[in-house]
Structure formats: C-alpha cells, structure tokens
Amino acid sequence: MVKVLFIDDDPQAHATLRVVLPEPYVLLSAYTGRQGVETAAREGPDVVLLDINLPDMDGLRALRLIASRPLAPPVIMLTAFSQPRVVKESILAGACDYIVKPFEAAELLGTLRTAVAGADARRAAAGEVTDALMQGMIGESAGMRELKELIRRYAPSDSPVLVLGESGTGKERAARLIHDASRRRDGPCVAVNCGALPATLLESELFGAEKGAFTDAVSRPGSFERADGGTLFLDEVGEMSPAAQASLLRVIEQKELTRVGGTRTIPLDVRVVSASNRDLKTDVSAGRFRADLFYRLGVLPIRVPSLRERPGDIPLLAVHFLCQMGSKSRTLSDGARERLLGYSWPGNIRELRSVMERAALAADGDEIRPCHLIFD
Ligand SMILES: Nc1ncnc2c1ncn2[C@@H]1O[C@H](COP(=O)(O)OP(=O)(O)OP(=O)(O)O)[C@@H](O)[C@H]1O
Ligand SMILES: [Mg+2]
C-alpha cells in the first residue's frame, strides 16, 4: 500500500484521482491546507500531492509545514499553469517535484513513482547509517546483540523509550544511538539530568518559564521546547519529585505545555527517551514513582546488561579503549585478561575505560600485564 495524500479544494479533482490511481496507491483526501497538514502528520503518507492554490493558506506555507517535519514525505506541487517563480520557491522549500495542471494520468503516475522510489532510497541509506552507528557499539555477547537489535527496532518509532541499567553500562550511549538512528537525527537531542536540579528548578528547566515566574527576569524556553522536532533525553528520571512527575505526565500525554508562570499552550513534537539506574518497578510499588508515568515512559523498554552479565565483551572493550587512546599495537597478556574477567565491575564500562586509561599510562611495553591494572 502506498498512501497518497491529495490536498486540493476541488472535489472533482479528488473524484478523478480516485479513478485514475491504480493499486497499490491509496488516496487520502484533504480539501484545505490545515486539513492537509494535519492529515500528513497523523497518517504518515508515502507521498503528498499539494495544490499551490488553497482556500485557507498559501500552498507554499502548507508545503513548509509538511516538509519541515522529521521524516517528511516527498511533496509534489500542483500548479495551475507554469509559474516558474513559484516552482523554484517550492523546490527551495522542500518540494521534490511539480506537475502543471491539467496533467495526464501517465505523467502523474510517473512522477509519483519517482518520488516514492527516491524516498525509499533515502530510507535504505538511513539503514546504512544505523549499521555504521552500531559499529561503534562494542560487544558481541547475546545481551549486547539483543540490545542493538532493540535499538534498531525502536529507533524509527516516536514512542517513549525507557533505558534501564546499572551505572556506567552505556544507557546514555544507547539513548543517543536511538536518536541518531531515528528520523529525528537532524533535529536536536537535548539531555537533562533530572537528579541534578532541585524540584522547582527542574520544572522550569524542562518546561521553560515566563518572565516573572519565581525570580526569572526573562522568558525562556525549557528543554522540551528546545528538543522540538528531536529527542529529549531524561537522565535519572527516577529522581523526579512527585510534582515534576505529574507535570511530565501531562506534557507527554497532551503533547503540549505551558511554561512555568505562563498561560499560552505550546504544541510539541518531541520523542522522550528516559533512563534510570534505579529499579523503577520497585519505586512504583513503594509509591516513590507514579505508576501511570512509569508505563507511559516505558512503552518501549530497554535493559542494558551489566559487564558481569557479559564477561565475553570485557576484553573486546578493553582493547577498544586501548586503541582509542592511541595504543593500537598494545595487547593484553593472558594474566591481564584473567584479572579483568575476575573483577566485578560495579562501575561497568565507564570504570573499565578508566582502568584501561591508567593501564595505558602505566605500561611501558607493548603488553598490558596484571600489574598495570589498578581497580578503584
Ligand atoms: N558498547 C559500548 N562500546 C563502547 N563504549 C561504550 C559502550 N557503551 C558505553 N560506552 C562508553 O562507556 C561510558 C559510559 O557510558 P554511558 O555514559 O552511556 O553510561 P550510563 O549508563 O549512562 O552511565 P551512568 O549510569 O553513570 O549515567 C561512555 O564513555 C560510553 O561512551
Ligand atoms: Mg548516564
């Protein structure tokens, strides 16, 4: 099924197109610019046919609204007669092609096919980007392979992801990978550490504040607004106060916010990825974390395994960090390998990295030996 969204105020044109479009095309109809923009956001069409003359808004404006969204579909403009200036402007604003009315069915089908094929090729290229990104994620263990598979599967969706795992396991890394592998990759990825700020400051940090709220001298956007069109990473989400949890739930559910001390509602297009090293389920049972928020944040759950659960990855990561530090020719002695495998790694990958940094400085030869490994 290839969904074609046709935005045109002439009902007759819709009737004609319905007859002309063969399978696998399916026609979605919108008769005003506003309706078209909404349908594009809601239905995720594969391609859009957009009339330049609309009753309620300039076709160029509708184009900008549609084409500026992440993973925007290709947009083909329909112009009543050849208007070179408008055509040029629409291409600059993100249209992929144009057709001059009246047009032949064959011409339309050819243009549709080219536009959809171009979008498919871009998606395939995005898949390759994901492959390349995954290469930097070191680990061949079953747990790590499963993690990479989940990241790959979750990335294209807009649903919230909750990343759980011990400290230093790579939660933030996983969160950023989800952003980079998603259609939001060209948008912002904003991180907020929810454990680092007192409750009232956290709310204005997240939701922004209007002049005069508390002691704010100026109005300013919060992290949610700055993450519009992209991803908001809420680190240590388990540390939020009950009040902030309630506000967060409201903003996520309503997809809009009101700044602290403000009245205007601001619509949002933000994907939320949160992380915690706490056992949030236990926090929910104990009444420390709202159950409804927990389920809302954790629509797509990911658990990053600790190093103890995947000892096979320890030597791989150790050598990887040596390489990163410019010690490409260096190897681990059998004794060093054994010592690394025998340790419990409470600080996980972050701790392993600092142990290897120290070892690289301590060793003088090509081999890292047990005496170079100093644990915290
Ligand atoms: N699979 C991996 N391959 C290589 N490096 C990794 C991998 N996972 C994490 N790292 C590195 O380990 C360090 C810790 O990762 P990160 O900050 O993502 O962990 P975290 O779980 O968020 O930690 P904390 O709980 O302390 O916030 C970072 O330097 C990160 O780049
Ligand atoms: Mg972290």
XYZ file of C-alpha atoms and ligand atoms in Angstrom:
408
model
C 0.000 0.000 0.000
C 1.341 3.421 -0.979
C -0.592 6.242 0.673
C -1.024 9.331 -1.492
C -2.274 12.408 0.306
C -4.013 14.733 -2.140
C -4.540 18.297 -0.909
C -6.804 20.254 -3.232
C -10.046 22.172 -2.704
C -11.681 20.878 -5.897
C -13.853 17.795 -5.099
C -13.949 16.886 -8.793
C -10.150 16.516 -8.847
C -10.378 14.053 -5.949
C -13.026 12.011 -7.752
C -10.883 11.870 -10.882
C -7.762 10.889 -8.994
C -9.611 8.131 -7.165
C -10.444 6.581 -10.526
C -7.020 7.123 -12.059
C -4.827 5.789 -9.231
C -4.127 2.057 -9.608
C -3.093 -0.303 -6.819
C -1.008 -0.211 -4.642
C -1.856 3.503 -4.341
C -4.459 4.511 -1.768
C -5.897 8.022 -1.878
C -6.190 10.191 1.251
C -8.156 13.386 0.626
C -7.787 16.815 2.217
C -9.572 19.906 0.970
C -7.831 22.681 2.886
C -4.228 23.423 3.814
C -4.889 22.962 7.503
C -6.618 19.627 6.935
C -3.742 18.559 4.703
C -1.053 19.446 7.231
C -2.955 17.578 9.964
C -3.563 14.527 7.803
C 0.118 14.443 6.817
C 1.142 14.428 10.494
C -1.473 11.862 11.501
C -1.434 9.385 8.613
C 2.216 9.465 7.560
C 1.504 9.320 3.811
C 4.182 7.989 1.456
C 3.812 10.943 -0.880
C 1.856 14.208 -0.978
C 0.255 15.944 -3.944
C -0.239 19.566 -2.964
C -2.150 22.183 -4.902
C -0.462 25.568 -4.785
C -3.826 27.385 -4.572
C -5.659 26.534 -1.377
C -8.637 28.306 0.166
C -7.222 28.788 3.658
C -3.481 29.083 3.239
C -0.781 29.621 0.684
C 0.306 26.259 -0.780
C 3.920 27.223 -0.068
C 3.110 27.644 3.592
C 1.404 24.236 3.686
C 4.487 22.817 1.956
C 6.825 24.295 4.551
C 4.691 22.916 7.382
C 4.685 19.441 5.869
C 8.275 19.319 4.616
C 9.811 20.617 7.842
C 8.624 17.616 9.866
C 11.066 14.822 10.576
C 10.747 12.021 8.004
C 8.574 14.246 5.850
C 7.073 12.506 2.834
C 8.100 13.739 -0.615
C 5.786 16.554 -1.750
C 4.800 17.102 -5.375
C 3.368 20.541 -6.119
C 0.456 21.053 -8.487
C 0.478 24.390 -10.265
C -2.365 25.699 -12.397
C -0.082 26.957 -15.142
C 3.629 27.173 -15.406
C 4.692 29.621 -12.705
C 8.483 29.445 -12.785
C 8.918 31.614 -9.685
C 6.524 29.545 -7.591
C 8.048 26.322 -8.853
C 11.509 27.490 -7.891
C 10.308 28.660 -4.486
C 8.593 25.361 -3.775
C 11.664 23.339 -4.689
C 13.698 25.552 -2.350
C 11.081 24.996 0.366
C 11.449 21.229 0.060
C 9.120 20.048 -2.727
C 10.633 17.155 -4.660
C 8.868 17.812 -7.965
C 5.952 19.624 -9.597
C 3.232 18.967 -12.157
C 1.447 21.567 -14.224
C -2.348 21.266 -14.395
C -4.083 19.891 -16.349
C -1.965 16.751 -16.424
C -2.159 13.307 -17.993
C -2.642 10.292 -15.745
C 0.566 8.732 -17.095
C 2.589 11.818 -16.217
C 1.180 11.846 -12.691
C 1.901 8.151 -12.149
C 5.462 8.538 -13.415
C 6.097 11.469 -11.064
C 4.552 9.607 -8.113
C 6.681 6.528 -8.788
C 9.899 8.559 -8.962
C 9.086 10.439 -5.751
C 8.293 7.267 -3.786
C 11.389 5.469 -5.126
C 13.564 8.427 -4.080
C 12.132 8.324 -0.560
C 12.710 4.536 -0.377
C 16.337 5.036 -1.389
C 16.802 7.638 1.336
C 15.308 5.265 3.906
C 17.675 2.493 2.803
C 20.584 4.924 3.161
C 19.339 5.679 6.680
C 19.510 1.926 7.406
C 23.170 2.003 6.393
C 23.740 4.947 8.709
C 22.314 2.799 11.517
C 24.685 -0.057 10.633
C 27.627 2.335 10.779
C 26.466 3.744 14.119
C 26.147 0.254 15.579
C 29.790 -0.476 14.747
C 30.841 1.916 17.474
C 28.782 -0.036 19.992
C 31.321 -2.627 21.105
C 30.114 -6.048 22.252
C 29.295 -9.402 20.691
C 27.595 -11.060 23.661
C 23.998 -12.247 23.372
C 22.895 -9.416 25.668
C 24.659 -6.824 23.545
C 23.313 -8.238 20.296
C 19.815 -8.106 21.726
C 20.382 -4.507 22.828
C 21.499 -3.483 19.346
C 18.511 -5.220 17.796
C 16.116 -3.414 20.139
C 17.730 -0.040 19.385
C 17.368 -0.757 15.682
C 13.717 -1.716 16.102
C 12.765 1.095 18.453
C 14.603 3.913 16.663
C 12.069 4.599 13.873
C 9.120 4.848 16.272
C 8.044 8.003 18.093
C 7.046 6.164 21.276
C 8.900 6.829 24.513
C 11.817 4.542 25.379
C 12.910 3.745 28.915
C 16.527 2.635 29.265
C 17.295 0.825 32.494
C 20.657 -0.468 33.637
C 23.356 -0.170 36.279
C 25.560 2.867 36.433
C 28.123 3.130 33.636
C 26.592 0.420 31.436
C 26.014 2.715 28.458
C 22.455 3.973 28.963
C 23.139 7.462 27.648
C 25.054 5.986 24.763
C 22.047 3.792 23.884
C 19.716 6.790 24.150
C 21.824 8.887 21.770
C 22.058 5.995 19.356
C 18.259 5.777 19.296
C 18.148 9.467 18.381
C 20.901 9.180 15.754
C 19.250 6.152 14.169
C 15.810 7.775 14.112
C 14.151 10.048 11.603
C 14.762 12.802 14.136
C 18.532 12.593 13.696
C 18.720 16.027 12.056
C 16.729 17.509 14.909
C 18.095 18.341 18.363
C 18.922 15.777 21.055
C 18.643 17.560 24.396
C 19.746 15.873 27.625
C 18.554 16.803 31.103
C 19.827 15.237 34.296
C 16.710 15.112 36.448
C 18.726 14.212 39.536
C 20.986 17.246 39.386
C 18.437 20.023 39.993
C 16.128 20.881 42.908
C 12.450 20.229 42.187
C 11.329 23.778 41.317
C 14.332 24.480 39.098
C 13.827 21.206 37.282
C 10.309 22.208 36.265
C 11.395 25.496 34.727
C 14.382 23.748 33.143
C 12.068 21.205 31.499
C 9.037 23.335 30.692
C 10.543 26.824 30.435
C 9.437 29.892 32.345
C 7.751 33.171 31.602
C 9.212 36.426 32.803
C 8.334 36.977 36.433
C 7.901 33.307 37.359
C 9.926 32.922 40.549
C 12.874 35.191 40.028
C 13.130 34.783 36.267
C 13.963 38.129 34.732
C 13.412 36.909 31.182
C 11.148 34.414 29.464
C 12.931 31.343 28.264
C 12.120 28.029 26.614
C 12.728 24.812 28.508
C 14.384 21.603 27.333
C 11.110 20.298 25.899
C 10.809 23.261 23.561
C 14.484 23.136 22.667
C 14.052 19.459 21.765
C 11.137 20.200 19.399
C 11.462 18.076 16.270
C 14.021 15.900 18.046
C 14.581 13.838 21.170
C 14.568 14.747 24.844
C 16.799 12.537 26.991
C 15.653 12.493 30.620
C 18.535 11.033 32.587
C 17.999 9.778 36.156
C 14.266 10.122 35.633
C 13.654 8.186 38.872
C 14.890 11.184 40.866
C 11.995 13.457 39.886
C 9.769 14.987 42.552
C 6.079 13.971 42.607
C 5.087 17.415 41.302
C 7.520 17.241 38.389
C 6.340 13.690 37.633
C 2.741 14.934 37.399
C 3.701 17.792 35.060
C 5.827 15.489 32.908
C 2.976 13.012 32.510
C 0.625 15.800 31.456
C 3.044 17.193 28.876
C 3.746 13.771 27.373
C 0.069 12.880 27.155
C -1.111 16.197 25.783
C 1.875 16.825 23.525
C 1.839 20.453 24.561
C 2.995 22.508 27.508
C 2.529 25.751 29.351
C 5.686 27.417 30.642
C 6.010 27.952 34.388
C 4.164 31.190 35.154
C 2.682 31.297 31.653
C -0.742 30.791 30.101
C -0.006 30.131 26.430
C -0.028 26.450 25.361
C 2.846 25.445 23.125
C 2.445 22.372 20.886
C 5.343 19.913 20.921
C 6.812 17.278 18.660
C 9.296 15.598 20.980
C 10.273 11.998 21.481
C 11.130 11.211 25.075
C 13.872 8.737 25.933
C 14.473 8.358 29.648
C 16.998 6.441 31.699
C 17.469 5.295 35.247
C 19.858 3.107 37.177
C 17.213 2.557 39.832
C 14.826 -0.330 39.859
C 11.855 1.824 38.893
C 9.380 -1.009 39.298
C 10.279 -1.239 42.961
C 9.964 2.548 43.218
C 6.474 2.241 41.761
C 5.486 -0.453 44.277
C 6.902 1.672 47.082
C 4.907 4.697 45.882
C 8.021 6.733 45.036
C 7.339 6.814 41.324
C 3.973 7.244 39.630
C 2.761 4.033 38.038
C 0.987 5.842 35.188
C 4.175 7.753 34.318
C 6.251 4.575 34.522
C 4.035 2.847 31.959
C 3.905 5.934 29.770
C 7.697 6.375 29.706
C 8.342 2.683 29.314
C 6.214 1.908 26.263
C 9.441 0.597 24.701
C 11.702 -0.751 27.453
C 15.414 -1.473 27.091
C 17.698 -3.009 29.672
C 21.403 -2.501 29.216
C 23.229 -5.512 30.669
C 25.983 -5.065 33.240
C 29.527 -6.161 32.410
C 29.190 -9.086 34.836
C 26.390 -10.445 32.677
C 28.530 -10.304 29.555
C 32.125 -11.095 30.514
C 32.990 -12.014 26.928
C 32.723 -8.330 25.995
C 35.249 -7.217 28.626
C 38.431 -7.989 26.627
C 36.844 -6.566 23.449
C 36.051 -3.309 25.237
C 39.475 -3.226 26.930
C 41.273 -3.481 23.577
C 38.830 -0.979 22.057
C 39.711 1.588 24.744
C 43.449 0.945 24.284
C 43.013 1.638 20.573
C 41.056 4.798 21.314
C 43.955 6.021 23.418
C 46.338 5.546 20.536
C 47.804 2.281 21.865
C 46.815 0.365 18.746
C 49.710 -2.100 18.877
C 49.137 -2.983 22.500
C 47.739 -6.324 23.579
C 46.502 -7.874 26.810
C 48.628 -10.595 28.410
C 46.802 -13.785 29.422
C 47.205 -12.766 33.056
C 45.731 -9.315 32.414
C 42.783 -10.836 30.597
C 42.153 -13.156 33.536
C 42.341 -10.317 36.008
C 39.846 -8.239 34.006
C 37.472 -11.205 33.799
C 37.749 -11.911 37.520
C 36.736 -8.423 38.613
C 33.113 -7.488 39.422
C 32.951 -4.067 37.623
C 30.425 -2.190 39.788
C 31.039 0.883 37.598
C 30.709 -1.143 34.397
C 32.010 0.249 31.095
C 32.863 3.661 32.489
C 35.037 2.021 35.144
C 36.634 -0.284 32.586
C 37.563 2.705 30.479
C 39.329 4.480 33.331
C 41.150 1.285 34.323
C 42.408 0.957 30.742
C 43.397 4.634 30.630
C 45.508 4.119 33.720
C 46.970 0.901 32.335
C 47.943 2.603 29.073
C 49.916 5.179 31.057
C 51.434 2.661 33.442
C 52.656 0.160 30.844
C 55.908 0.818 29.007
C 55.999 -2.105 26.591
C 53.512 -3.462 24.075
C 51.825 -5.722 26.556
C 49.338 -4.787 29.292
C 50.124 -7.053 32.263
C 48.191 -7.632 35.529
C 50.401 -5.205 37.425
C 49.189 -2.359 35.144
C 45.566 -2.919 36.097
C 44.578 -0.876 39.124
C 40.954 -1.097 40.246
C 39.134 1.558 42.285
N 29.011 -0.657 23.876
C 29.894 0.303 24.094
N 31.022 0.336 23.381
C 31.957 1.272 23.645
N 31.852 2.214 24.571
C 30.745 2.239 25.308
C 29.707 1.286 25.112
N 28.721 1.557 25.979
C 29.119 2.617 26.702
N 30.344 3.038 26.306
C 31.107 4.135 26.930
O 31.063 3.928 28.338
C 30.922 5.165 29.034
C 29.688 5.129 29.906
O 28.540 5.125 29.099
P 27.235 5.984 29.442
O 27.604 7.325 29.920
O 26.329 5.861 28.286
O 26.689 5.104 30.663
P 25.452 5.362 31.633
O 24.787 4.056 31.806
O 24.666 6.500 31.143
O 26.199 5.742 32.970
P 25.615 6.442 34.327
O 24.679 5.475 34.934
O 26.851 6.632 35.132
O 24.967 7.697 33.890
C 30.889 6.233 27.980
O 32.182 6.731 27.815
C 30.446 5.472 26.726
O 30.905 6.105 25.559
Mg 24.290 8.344 32.188
